[in-house]
PDB file of C-alpha atoms in Angstrom:
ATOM      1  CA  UNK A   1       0.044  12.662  -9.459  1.00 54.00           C
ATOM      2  CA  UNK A   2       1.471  10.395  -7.284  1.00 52.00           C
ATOM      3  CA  UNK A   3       5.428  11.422  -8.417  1.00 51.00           C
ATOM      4  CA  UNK A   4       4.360  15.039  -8.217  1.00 56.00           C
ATOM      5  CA  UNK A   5       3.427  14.303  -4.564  1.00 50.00           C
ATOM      6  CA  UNK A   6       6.953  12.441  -3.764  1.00 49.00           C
ATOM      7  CA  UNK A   7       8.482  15.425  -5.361  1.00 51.00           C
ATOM      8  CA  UNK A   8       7.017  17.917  -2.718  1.00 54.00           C
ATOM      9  CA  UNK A   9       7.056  15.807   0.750  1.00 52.00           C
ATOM     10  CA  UNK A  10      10.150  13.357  -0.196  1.00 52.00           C
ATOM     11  CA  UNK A  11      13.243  14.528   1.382  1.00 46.00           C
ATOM     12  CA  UNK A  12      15.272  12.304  -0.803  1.00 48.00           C
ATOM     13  CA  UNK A  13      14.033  14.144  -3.686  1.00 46.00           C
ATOM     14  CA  UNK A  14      16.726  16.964  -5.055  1.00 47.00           C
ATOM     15  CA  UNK A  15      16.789  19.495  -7.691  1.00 45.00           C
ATOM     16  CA  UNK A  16      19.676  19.952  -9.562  1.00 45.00           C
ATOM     17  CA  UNK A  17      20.594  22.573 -12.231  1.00 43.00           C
ATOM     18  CA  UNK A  18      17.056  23.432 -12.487  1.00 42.00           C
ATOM     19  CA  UNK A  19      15.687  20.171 -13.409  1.00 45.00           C
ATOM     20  CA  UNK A  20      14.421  17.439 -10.788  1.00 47.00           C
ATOM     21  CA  UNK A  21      15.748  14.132 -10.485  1.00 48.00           C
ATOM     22  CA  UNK A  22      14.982  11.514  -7.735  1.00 50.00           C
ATOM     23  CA  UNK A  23      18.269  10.948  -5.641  1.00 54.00           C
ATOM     24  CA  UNK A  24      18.085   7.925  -3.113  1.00 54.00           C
ATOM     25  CA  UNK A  25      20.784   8.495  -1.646  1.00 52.00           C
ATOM     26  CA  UNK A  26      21.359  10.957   1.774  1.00 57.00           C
ATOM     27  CA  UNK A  27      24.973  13.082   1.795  1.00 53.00           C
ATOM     28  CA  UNK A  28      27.370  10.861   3.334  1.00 53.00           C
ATOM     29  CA  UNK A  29      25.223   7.567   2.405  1.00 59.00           C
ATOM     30  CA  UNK A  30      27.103   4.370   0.862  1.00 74.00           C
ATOM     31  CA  UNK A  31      26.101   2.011  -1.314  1.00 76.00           C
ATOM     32  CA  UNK A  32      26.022  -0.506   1.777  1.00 80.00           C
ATOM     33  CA  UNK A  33      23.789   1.759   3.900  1.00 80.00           C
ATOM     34  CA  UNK A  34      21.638   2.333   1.214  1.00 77.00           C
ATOM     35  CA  UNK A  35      20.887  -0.919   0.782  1.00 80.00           C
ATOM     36  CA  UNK A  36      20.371  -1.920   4.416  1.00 84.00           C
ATOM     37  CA  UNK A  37      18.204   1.151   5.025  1.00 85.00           C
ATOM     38  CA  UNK A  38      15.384  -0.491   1.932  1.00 87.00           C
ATOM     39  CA  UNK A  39      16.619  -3.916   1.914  1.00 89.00           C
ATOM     40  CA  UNK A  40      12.845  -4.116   2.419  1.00 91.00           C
ATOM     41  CA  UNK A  41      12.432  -2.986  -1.197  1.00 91.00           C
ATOM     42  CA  UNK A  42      14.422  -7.119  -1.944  1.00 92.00           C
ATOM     43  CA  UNK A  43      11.185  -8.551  -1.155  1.00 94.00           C
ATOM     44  CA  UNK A  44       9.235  -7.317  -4.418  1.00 95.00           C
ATOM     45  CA  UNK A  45      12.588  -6.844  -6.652  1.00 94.00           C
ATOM     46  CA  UNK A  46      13.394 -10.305  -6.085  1.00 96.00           C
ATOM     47  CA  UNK A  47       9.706 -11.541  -6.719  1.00 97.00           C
ATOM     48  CA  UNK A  48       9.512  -9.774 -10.041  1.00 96.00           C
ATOM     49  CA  UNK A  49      12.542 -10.911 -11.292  1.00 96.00           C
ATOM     50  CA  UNK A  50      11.380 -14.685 -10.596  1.00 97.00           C
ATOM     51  CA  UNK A  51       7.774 -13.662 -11.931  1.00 97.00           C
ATOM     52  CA  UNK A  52       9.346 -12.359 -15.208  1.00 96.00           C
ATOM     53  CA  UNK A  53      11.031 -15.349 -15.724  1.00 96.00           C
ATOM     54  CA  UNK A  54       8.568 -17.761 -14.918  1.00 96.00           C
ATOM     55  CA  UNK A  55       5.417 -15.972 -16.774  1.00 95.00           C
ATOM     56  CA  UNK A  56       8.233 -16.168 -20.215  1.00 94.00           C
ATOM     57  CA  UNK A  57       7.995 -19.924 -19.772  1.00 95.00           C
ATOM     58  CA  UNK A  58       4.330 -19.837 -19.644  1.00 94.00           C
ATOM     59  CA  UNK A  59       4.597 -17.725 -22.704  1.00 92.00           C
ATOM     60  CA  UNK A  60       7.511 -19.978 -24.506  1.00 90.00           C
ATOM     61  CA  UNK A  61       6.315 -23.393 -23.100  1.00 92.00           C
ATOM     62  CA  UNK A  62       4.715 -25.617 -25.790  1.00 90.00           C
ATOM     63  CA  UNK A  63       1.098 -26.069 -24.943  1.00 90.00           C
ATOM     64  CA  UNK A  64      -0.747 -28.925 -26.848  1.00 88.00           C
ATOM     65  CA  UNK A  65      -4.346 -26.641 -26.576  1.00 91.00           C
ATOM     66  CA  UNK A  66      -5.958 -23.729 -24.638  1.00 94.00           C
ATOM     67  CA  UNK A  67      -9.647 -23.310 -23.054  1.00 96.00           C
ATOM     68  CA  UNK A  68     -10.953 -20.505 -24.980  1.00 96.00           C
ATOM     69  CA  UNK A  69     -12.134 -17.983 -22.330  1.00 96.00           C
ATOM     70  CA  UNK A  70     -15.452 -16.388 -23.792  1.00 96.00           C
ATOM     71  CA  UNK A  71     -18.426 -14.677 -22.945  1.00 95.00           C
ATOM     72  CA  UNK A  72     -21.699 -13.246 -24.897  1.00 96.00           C
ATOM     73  CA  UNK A  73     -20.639  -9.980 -22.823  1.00 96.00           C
ATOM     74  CA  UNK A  74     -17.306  -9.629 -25.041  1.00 97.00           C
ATOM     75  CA  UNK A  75     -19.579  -9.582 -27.937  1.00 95.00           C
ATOM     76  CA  UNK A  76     -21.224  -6.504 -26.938  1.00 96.00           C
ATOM     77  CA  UNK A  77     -17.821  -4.632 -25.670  1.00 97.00           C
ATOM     78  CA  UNK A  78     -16.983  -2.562 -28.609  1.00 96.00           C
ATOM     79  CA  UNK A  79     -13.086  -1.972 -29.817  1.00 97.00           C
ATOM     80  CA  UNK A  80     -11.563   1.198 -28.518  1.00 96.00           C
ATOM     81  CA  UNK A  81      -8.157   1.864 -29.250  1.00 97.00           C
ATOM     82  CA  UNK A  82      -8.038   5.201 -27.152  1.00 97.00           C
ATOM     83  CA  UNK A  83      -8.410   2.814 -24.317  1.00 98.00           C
ATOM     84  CA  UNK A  84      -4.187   2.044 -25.282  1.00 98.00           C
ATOM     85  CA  UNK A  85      -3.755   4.916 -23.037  1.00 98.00           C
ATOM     86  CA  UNK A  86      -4.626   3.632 -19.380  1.00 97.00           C
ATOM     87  CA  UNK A  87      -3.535   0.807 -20.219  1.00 98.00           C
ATOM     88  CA  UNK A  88       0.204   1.637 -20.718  1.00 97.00           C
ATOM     89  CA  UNK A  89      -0.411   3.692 -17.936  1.00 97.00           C
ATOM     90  CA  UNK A  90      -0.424   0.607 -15.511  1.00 97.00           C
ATOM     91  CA  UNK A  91       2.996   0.470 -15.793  1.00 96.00           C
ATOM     92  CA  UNK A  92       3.994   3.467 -13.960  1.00 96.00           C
ATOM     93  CA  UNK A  93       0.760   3.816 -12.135  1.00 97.00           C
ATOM     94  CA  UNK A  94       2.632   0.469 -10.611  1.00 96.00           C
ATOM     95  CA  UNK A  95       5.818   1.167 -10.802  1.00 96.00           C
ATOM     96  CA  UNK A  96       5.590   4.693  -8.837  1.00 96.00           C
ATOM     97  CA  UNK A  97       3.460   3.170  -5.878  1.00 96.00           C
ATOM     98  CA  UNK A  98       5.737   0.603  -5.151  1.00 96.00           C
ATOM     99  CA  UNK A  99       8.624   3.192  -4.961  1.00 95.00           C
ATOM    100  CA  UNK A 100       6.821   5.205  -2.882  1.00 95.00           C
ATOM    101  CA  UNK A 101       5.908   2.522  -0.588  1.00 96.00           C
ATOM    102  CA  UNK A 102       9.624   1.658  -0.228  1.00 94.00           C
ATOM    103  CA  UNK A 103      11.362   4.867  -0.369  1.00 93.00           C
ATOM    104  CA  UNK A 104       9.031   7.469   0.878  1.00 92.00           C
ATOM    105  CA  UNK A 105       6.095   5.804   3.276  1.00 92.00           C
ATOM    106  CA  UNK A 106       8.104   5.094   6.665  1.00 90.00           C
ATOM    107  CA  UNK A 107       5.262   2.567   7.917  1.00 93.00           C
ATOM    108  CA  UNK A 108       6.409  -0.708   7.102  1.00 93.00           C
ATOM    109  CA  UNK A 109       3.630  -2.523   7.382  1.00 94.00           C
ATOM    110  CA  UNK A 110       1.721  -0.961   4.757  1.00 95.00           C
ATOM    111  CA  UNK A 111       4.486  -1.769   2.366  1.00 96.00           C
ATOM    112  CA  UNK A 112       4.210  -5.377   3.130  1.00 96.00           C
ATOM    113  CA  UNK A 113       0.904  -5.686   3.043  1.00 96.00           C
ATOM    114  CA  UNK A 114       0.824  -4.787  -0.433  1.00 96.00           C
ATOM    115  CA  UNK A 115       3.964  -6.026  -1.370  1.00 96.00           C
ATOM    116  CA  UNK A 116       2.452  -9.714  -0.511  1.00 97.00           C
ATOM    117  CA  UNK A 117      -0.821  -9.239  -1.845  1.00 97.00           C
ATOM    118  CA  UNK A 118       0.793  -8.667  -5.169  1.00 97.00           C
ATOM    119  CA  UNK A 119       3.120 -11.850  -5.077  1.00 97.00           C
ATOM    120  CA  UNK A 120      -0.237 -13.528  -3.732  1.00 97.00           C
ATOM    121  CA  UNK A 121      -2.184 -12.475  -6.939  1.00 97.00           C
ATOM    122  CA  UNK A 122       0.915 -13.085  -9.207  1.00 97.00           C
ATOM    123  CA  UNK A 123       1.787 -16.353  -7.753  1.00 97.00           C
ATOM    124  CA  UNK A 124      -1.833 -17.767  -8.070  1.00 97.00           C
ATOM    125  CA  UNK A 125      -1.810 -16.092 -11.477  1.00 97.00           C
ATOM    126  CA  UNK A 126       1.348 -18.288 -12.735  1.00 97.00           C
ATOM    127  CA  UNK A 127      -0.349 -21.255 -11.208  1.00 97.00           C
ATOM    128  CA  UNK A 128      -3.766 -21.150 -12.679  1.00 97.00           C
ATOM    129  CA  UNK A 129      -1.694 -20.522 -15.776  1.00 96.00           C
ATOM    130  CA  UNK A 130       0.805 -23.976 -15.771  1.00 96.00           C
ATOM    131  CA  UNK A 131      -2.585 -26.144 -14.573  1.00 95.00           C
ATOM    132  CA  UNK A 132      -5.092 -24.284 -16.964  1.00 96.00           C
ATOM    133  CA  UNK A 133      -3.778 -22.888 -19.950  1.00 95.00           C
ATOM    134  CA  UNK A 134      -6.181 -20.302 -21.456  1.00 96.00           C
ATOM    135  CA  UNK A 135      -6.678 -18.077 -23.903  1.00 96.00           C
ATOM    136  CA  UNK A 136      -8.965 -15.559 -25.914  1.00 95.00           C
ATOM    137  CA  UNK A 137      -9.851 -15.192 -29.647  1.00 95.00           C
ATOM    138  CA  UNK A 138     -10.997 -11.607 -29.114  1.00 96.00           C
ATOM    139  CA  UNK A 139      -8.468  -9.154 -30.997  1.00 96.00           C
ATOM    140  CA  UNK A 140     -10.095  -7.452 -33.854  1.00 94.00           C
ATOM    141  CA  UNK A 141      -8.263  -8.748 -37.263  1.00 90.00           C
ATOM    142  CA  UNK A 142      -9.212  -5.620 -38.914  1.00 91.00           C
ATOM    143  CA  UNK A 143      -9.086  -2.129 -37.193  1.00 92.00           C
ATOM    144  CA  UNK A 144     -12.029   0.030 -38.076  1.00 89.00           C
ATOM    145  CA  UNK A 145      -9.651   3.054 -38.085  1.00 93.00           C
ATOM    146  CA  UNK A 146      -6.095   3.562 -38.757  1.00 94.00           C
ATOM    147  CA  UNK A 147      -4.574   6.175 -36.390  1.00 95.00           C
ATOM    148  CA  UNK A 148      -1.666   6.144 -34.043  1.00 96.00           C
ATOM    149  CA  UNK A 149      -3.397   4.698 -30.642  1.00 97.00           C
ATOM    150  CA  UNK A 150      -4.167   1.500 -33.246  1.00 96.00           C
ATOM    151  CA  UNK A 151      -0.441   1.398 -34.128  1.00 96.00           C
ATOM    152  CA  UNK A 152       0.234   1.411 -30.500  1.00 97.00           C
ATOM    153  CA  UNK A 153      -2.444  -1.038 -30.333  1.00 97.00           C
ATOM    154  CA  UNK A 154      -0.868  -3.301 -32.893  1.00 96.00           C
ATOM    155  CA  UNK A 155       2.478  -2.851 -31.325  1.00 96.00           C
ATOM    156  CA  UNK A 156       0.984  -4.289 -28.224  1.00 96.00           C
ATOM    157  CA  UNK A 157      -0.956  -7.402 -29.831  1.00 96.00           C
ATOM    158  CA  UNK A 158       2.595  -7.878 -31.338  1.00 94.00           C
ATOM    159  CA  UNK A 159       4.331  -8.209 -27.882  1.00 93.00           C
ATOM    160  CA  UNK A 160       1.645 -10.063 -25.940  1.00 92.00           C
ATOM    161  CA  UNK A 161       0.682 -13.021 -26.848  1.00 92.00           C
ATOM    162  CA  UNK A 162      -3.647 -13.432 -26.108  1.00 94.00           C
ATOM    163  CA  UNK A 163      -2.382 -16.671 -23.890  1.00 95.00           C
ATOM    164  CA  UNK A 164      -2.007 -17.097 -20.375  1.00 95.00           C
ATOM    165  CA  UNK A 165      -5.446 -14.462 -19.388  1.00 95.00           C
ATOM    166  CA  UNK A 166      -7.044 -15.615 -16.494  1.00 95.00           C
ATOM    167  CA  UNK A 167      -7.391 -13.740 -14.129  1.00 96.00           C
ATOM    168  CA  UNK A 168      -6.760 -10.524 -15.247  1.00 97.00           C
ATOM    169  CA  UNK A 169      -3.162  -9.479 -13.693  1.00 96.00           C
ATOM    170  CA  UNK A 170      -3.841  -5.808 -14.810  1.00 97.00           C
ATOM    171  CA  UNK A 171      -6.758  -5.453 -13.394  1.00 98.00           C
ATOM    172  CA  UNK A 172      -6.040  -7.241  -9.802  1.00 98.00           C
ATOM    173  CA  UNK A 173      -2.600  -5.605  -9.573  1.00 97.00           C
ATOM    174  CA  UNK A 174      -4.364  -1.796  -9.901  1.00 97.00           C
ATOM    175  CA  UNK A 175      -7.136  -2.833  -7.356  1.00 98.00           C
ATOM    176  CA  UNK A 176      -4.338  -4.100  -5.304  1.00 97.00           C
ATOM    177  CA  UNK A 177      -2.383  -0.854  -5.987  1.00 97.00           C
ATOM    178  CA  UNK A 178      -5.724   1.416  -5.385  1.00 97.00           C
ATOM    179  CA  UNK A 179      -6.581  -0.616  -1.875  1.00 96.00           C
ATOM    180  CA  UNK A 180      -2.747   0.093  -0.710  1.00 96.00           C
ATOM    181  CA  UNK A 181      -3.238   3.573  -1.487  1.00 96.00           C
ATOM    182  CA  UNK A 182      -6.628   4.412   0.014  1.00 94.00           C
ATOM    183  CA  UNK A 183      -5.647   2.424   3.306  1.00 94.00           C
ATOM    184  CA  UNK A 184      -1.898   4.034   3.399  1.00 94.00           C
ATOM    185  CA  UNK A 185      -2.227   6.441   6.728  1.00 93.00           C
ATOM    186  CA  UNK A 186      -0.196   9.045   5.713  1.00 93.00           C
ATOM    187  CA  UNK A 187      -2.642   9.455   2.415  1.00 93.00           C
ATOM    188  CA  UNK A 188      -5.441   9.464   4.599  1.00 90.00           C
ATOM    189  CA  UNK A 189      -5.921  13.797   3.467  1.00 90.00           C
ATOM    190  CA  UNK A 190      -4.723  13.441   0.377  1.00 91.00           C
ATOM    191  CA  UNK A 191      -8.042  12.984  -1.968  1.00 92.00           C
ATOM    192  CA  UNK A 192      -6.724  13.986  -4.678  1.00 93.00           C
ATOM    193  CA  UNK A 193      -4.699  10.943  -5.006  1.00 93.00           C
ATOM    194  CA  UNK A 194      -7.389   8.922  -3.895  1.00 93.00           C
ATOM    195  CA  UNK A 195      -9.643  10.007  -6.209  1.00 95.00           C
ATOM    196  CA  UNK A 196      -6.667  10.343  -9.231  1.00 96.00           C
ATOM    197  CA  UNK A 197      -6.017   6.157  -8.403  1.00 96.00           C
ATOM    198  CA  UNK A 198     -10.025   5.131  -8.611  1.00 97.00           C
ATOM    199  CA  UNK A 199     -10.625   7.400 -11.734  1.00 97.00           C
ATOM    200  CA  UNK A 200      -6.881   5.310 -13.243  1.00 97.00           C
ATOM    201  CA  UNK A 201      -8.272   2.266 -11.685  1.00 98.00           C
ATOM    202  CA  UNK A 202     -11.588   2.385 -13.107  1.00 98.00           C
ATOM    203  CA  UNK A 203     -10.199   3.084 -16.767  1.00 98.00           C
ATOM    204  CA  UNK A 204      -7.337   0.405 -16.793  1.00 98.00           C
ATOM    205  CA  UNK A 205      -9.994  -2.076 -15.929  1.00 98.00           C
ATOM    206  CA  UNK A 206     -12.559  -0.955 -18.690  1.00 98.00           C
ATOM    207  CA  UNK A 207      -9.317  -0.655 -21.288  1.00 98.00           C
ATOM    208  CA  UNK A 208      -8.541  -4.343 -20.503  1.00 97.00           C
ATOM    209  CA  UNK A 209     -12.006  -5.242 -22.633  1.00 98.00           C
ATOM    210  CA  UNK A 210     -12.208  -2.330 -24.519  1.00 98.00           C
ATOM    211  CA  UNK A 211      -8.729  -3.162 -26.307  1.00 97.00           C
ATOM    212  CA  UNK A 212     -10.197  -6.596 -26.236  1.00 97.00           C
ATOM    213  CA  UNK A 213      -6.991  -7.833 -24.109  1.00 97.00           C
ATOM    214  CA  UNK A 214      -9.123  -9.770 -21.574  1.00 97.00           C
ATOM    215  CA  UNK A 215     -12.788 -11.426 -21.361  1.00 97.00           C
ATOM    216  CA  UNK A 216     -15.608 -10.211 -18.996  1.00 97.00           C
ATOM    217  CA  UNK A 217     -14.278 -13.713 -17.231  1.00 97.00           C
ATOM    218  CA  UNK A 218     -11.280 -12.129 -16.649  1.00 97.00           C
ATOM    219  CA  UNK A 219     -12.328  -9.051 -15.152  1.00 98.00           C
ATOM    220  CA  UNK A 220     -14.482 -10.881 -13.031  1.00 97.00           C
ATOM    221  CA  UNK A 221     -11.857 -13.288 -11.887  1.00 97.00           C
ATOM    222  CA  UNK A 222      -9.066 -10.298 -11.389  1.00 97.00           C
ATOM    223  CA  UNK A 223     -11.735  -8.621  -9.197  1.00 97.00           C
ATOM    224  CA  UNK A 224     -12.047 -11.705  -6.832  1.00 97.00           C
ATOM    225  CA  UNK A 225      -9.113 -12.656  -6.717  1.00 97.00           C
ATOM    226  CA  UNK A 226      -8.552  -8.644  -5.387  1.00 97.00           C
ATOM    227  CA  UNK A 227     -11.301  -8.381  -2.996  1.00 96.00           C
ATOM    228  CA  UNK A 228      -9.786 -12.204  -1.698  1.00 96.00           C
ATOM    229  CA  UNK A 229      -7.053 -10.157  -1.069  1.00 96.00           C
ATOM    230  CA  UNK A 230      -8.300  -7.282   1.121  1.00 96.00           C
ATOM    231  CA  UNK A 231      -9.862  -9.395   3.075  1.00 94.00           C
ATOM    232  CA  UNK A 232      -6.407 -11.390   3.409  1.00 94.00           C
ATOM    233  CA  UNK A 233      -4.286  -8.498   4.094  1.00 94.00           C
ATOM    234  CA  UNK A 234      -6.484  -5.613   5.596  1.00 92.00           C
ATOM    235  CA  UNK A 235      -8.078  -7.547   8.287  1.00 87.00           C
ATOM    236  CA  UNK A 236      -8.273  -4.405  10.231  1.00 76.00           C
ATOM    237  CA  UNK A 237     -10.103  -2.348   7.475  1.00 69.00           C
ATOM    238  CA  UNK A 238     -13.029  -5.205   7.397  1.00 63.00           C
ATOM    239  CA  UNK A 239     -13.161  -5.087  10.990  1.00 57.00           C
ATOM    240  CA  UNK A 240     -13.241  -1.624  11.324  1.00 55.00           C
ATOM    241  CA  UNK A 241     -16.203  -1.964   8.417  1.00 53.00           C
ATOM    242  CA  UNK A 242     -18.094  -4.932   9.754  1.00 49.00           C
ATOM    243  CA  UNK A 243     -17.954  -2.474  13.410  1.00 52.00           C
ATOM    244  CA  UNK A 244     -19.773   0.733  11.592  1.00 50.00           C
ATOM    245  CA  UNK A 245     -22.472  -1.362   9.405  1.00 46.00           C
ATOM    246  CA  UNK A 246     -25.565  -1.105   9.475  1.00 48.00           C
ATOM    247  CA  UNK A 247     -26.217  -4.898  10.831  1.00 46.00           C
ATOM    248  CA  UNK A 248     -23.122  -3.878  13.646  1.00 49.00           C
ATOM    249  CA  UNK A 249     -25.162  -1.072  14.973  1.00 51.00           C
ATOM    250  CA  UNK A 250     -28.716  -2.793  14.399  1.00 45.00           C
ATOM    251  CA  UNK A 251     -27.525  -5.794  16.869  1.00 51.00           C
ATOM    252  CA  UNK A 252     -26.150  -3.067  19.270  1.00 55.00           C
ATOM    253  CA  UNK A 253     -29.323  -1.095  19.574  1.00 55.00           C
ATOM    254  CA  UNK A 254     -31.218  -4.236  20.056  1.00 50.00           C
ATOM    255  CA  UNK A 255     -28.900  -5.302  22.952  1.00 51.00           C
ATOM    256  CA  UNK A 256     -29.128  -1.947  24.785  1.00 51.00           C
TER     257      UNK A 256
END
């Protein structure tokens, strides 16, 4: 949804021989100018390349025990593997806001404000993780059906480790994706993606516990840590809120 809209308003976007592909790059634009036109884009490149290395020592790092993070709640969450799907759609559902942030949204601001409540999140994230390590005993050890969302399933428990949980990265980064998008100006008519990004939102969240990835804890935690950073980075939004409650307007018709 989101690369579909790039595709129609992004000038940088070409078709060739009948087939799309995303060119960066303007006629008569070097290397050098490219870079110094989205040097902007460094910010979150550079971040992610520290992030990945730092979250593998987490991952490597011998760790003499864990807190178990557990709830009654996870109890009653059943195991769905079809939840596999919005899941692995995080990564792109990431991956394309950020490039359109950088390449396509000319307002600067907005890409920083998201940009930094990401390494925020992240950052606390790695640190909760060094001072706290935790982890969850939730992963089904049989799978009540054999089909290939539970191969992709397996494939996944394979690959990530149930260490280093809380909070929830997947779920703060898409509320942090979702508030960037919703607040992002030249969005403001598009519902469509609006609506697309809460619907992707809502399911990445619920997949998190569904494919029995993350506690209730963590959910919780990801959420807070998320609404911690609206707060932080869209002061403007909250005061525009706080202006058009209902206690805003009750204190103004009692002054009049």
């Amino acid at each position: 949804m989101i690369l579909n809209f790039i595709k129609k308003n992004n000038p940088l976007f070409t078709e060739k021989h009948g087939c799309g592909t995303m060119s960066f790059y303007k006629e008569g634009e070097n290397l050098i100018q490219f870079i110094k036109k989205y040097k902007h884009g460094l910010v979150i490149a550079i971040y992610s390349l520290i992030y990945i290395l730092l979250f593998r020592y987490l991952e490597v790092r011998p760790v003499s025990s864990y807190h178990i993070v557990h709830t009654v709640f996870d109890d009653m969450i059943p195991f769905c593997e079809y939840f596999i799907i919005p899941y692995m759609l995080w990564f792109p559902y990431m991956i394309l806001a950020v490039v359109y942030f950088i390449f396509y949204n000319k307002n600067k601001h907005e890409y920083y404000q998201l940009v930094f409540n990401l390494m925020m999140g992240m950052t606390i994230f790695l640190i909760v993780s060094y001072i706290y390590p935790n982890a969850q005993h939730l992963r089904p050890t049989n799978f009540p059906r054999d089909n290939i969302f539970t191969h992709a399933v397996q494939w996944l428990y394979s690959t990530d480790t149930p260490t280093n949980i809380l909070p929830s990265i997947h779920v703060f980064n898409s509320l942090a994706i979702h508030m960037s998008l919703t607040n992002c100006e030249a969005l403001r008519n598009r519902r469509y993606i609006r609506v697309g990004s809460f619907i992707l939102t809502t399911l990445i969240i619920l997949s998190t516990m569904f494919l029995k990835q993350h506690s209730v804890i963590d959910v919780c935690m990801g959420a807070t840590l998320a609404l911690f950073g609206y707060i932080l980075f869209y002061p403007e939004k909250n005061a525009a809120v706080s202006q058009t409650s209902f206690f805003a307007k009750f204190r103004q018709n009692k002054t009049e």
